[in-house]
C-alpha positions as a printed Julia matrix, in Angstrom:
67×3 Matrix{Float64}:
 127.15  102.72  38.73
 130.22  103.74  36.74
 129.68  100.78  34.38
 126.13  101.98  33.55
 124.33   99.25  35.48
 120.96  100.34  36.89
 118.92   98.87  39.73
 116.45   96.17  38.8
 113.21   95.28  40.61
 114.0    94.6   44.25
 116.71   97.25  44.34
 120.31   96.8   45.29
 120.04   95.21  48.7
 123.41   94.63  50.26
 125.34   93.5   53.29
 126.82   96.5   55.12
 130.1    96.07  57.04
 131.71   98.83  59.11
 135.51   98.93  58.91
 138.11  100.93  60.82
 140.33  101.78  57.83
 138.63  101.59  54.45
 141.78  102.3   52.43
 143.63   99.38  54.06
 140.71   97.0   53.49
 140.3    98.02  49.85
 144.02   97.52  49.2
 144.0    94.11  50.91
 140.92   92.92  49.02
 142.12   94.21  45.63
 145.37   92.28  46.15
 143.26   89.18  46.78
 141.43   89.67  43.47
 138.12   90.98  44.8
 135.99   92.81  42.19
 134.69   96.25  43.18
 131.62   97.89  41.62
 132.79  101.46  42.12
 135.52  103.61  43.62
 135.45  104.9   47.19
 132.73  107.51  47.69
 133.13  110.0   50.54
 130.48  112.24  52.05
 129.71  113.92  55.36
 128.8   110.6   57.01
 131.89  108.7   55.95
 133.34  106.7   53.07
 132.06  103.6   51.32
 132.74  101.21  48.46
 130.77   98.3   47.01
 132.19   94.9   46.12
 130.81   91.68  44.69
 131.28   88.51  46.74
 131.91   85.13  45.04
 128.15   84.38  45.03
 127.3    87.69  43.34
 126.04   89.46  46.47
 126.76   93.15  46.92
 128.76   94.01  50.04
 129.27   97.59  51.22
 132.35   98.46  53.24
 131.75  101.62  55.25
 134.07  103.76  57.36
 132.17  106.35  59.42
 133.43  109.92  59.43
 135.48  110.96  62.45
 133.42  113.17  64.73
């Protein structure tokens, strides 16, 4: 991760949510004070970002690439 954090035993399991418009969701959640672990990452399959929920769980927001 950009902050230097590395996986610990058990890995980085996370909840994975598919969204229609990642940029809109990120903007909305940042305005609400949500803490993100990284910036949006884009690859051939789509775009994703990780956030931390209030209980400390990792949640991935994912927008599939347009085919």
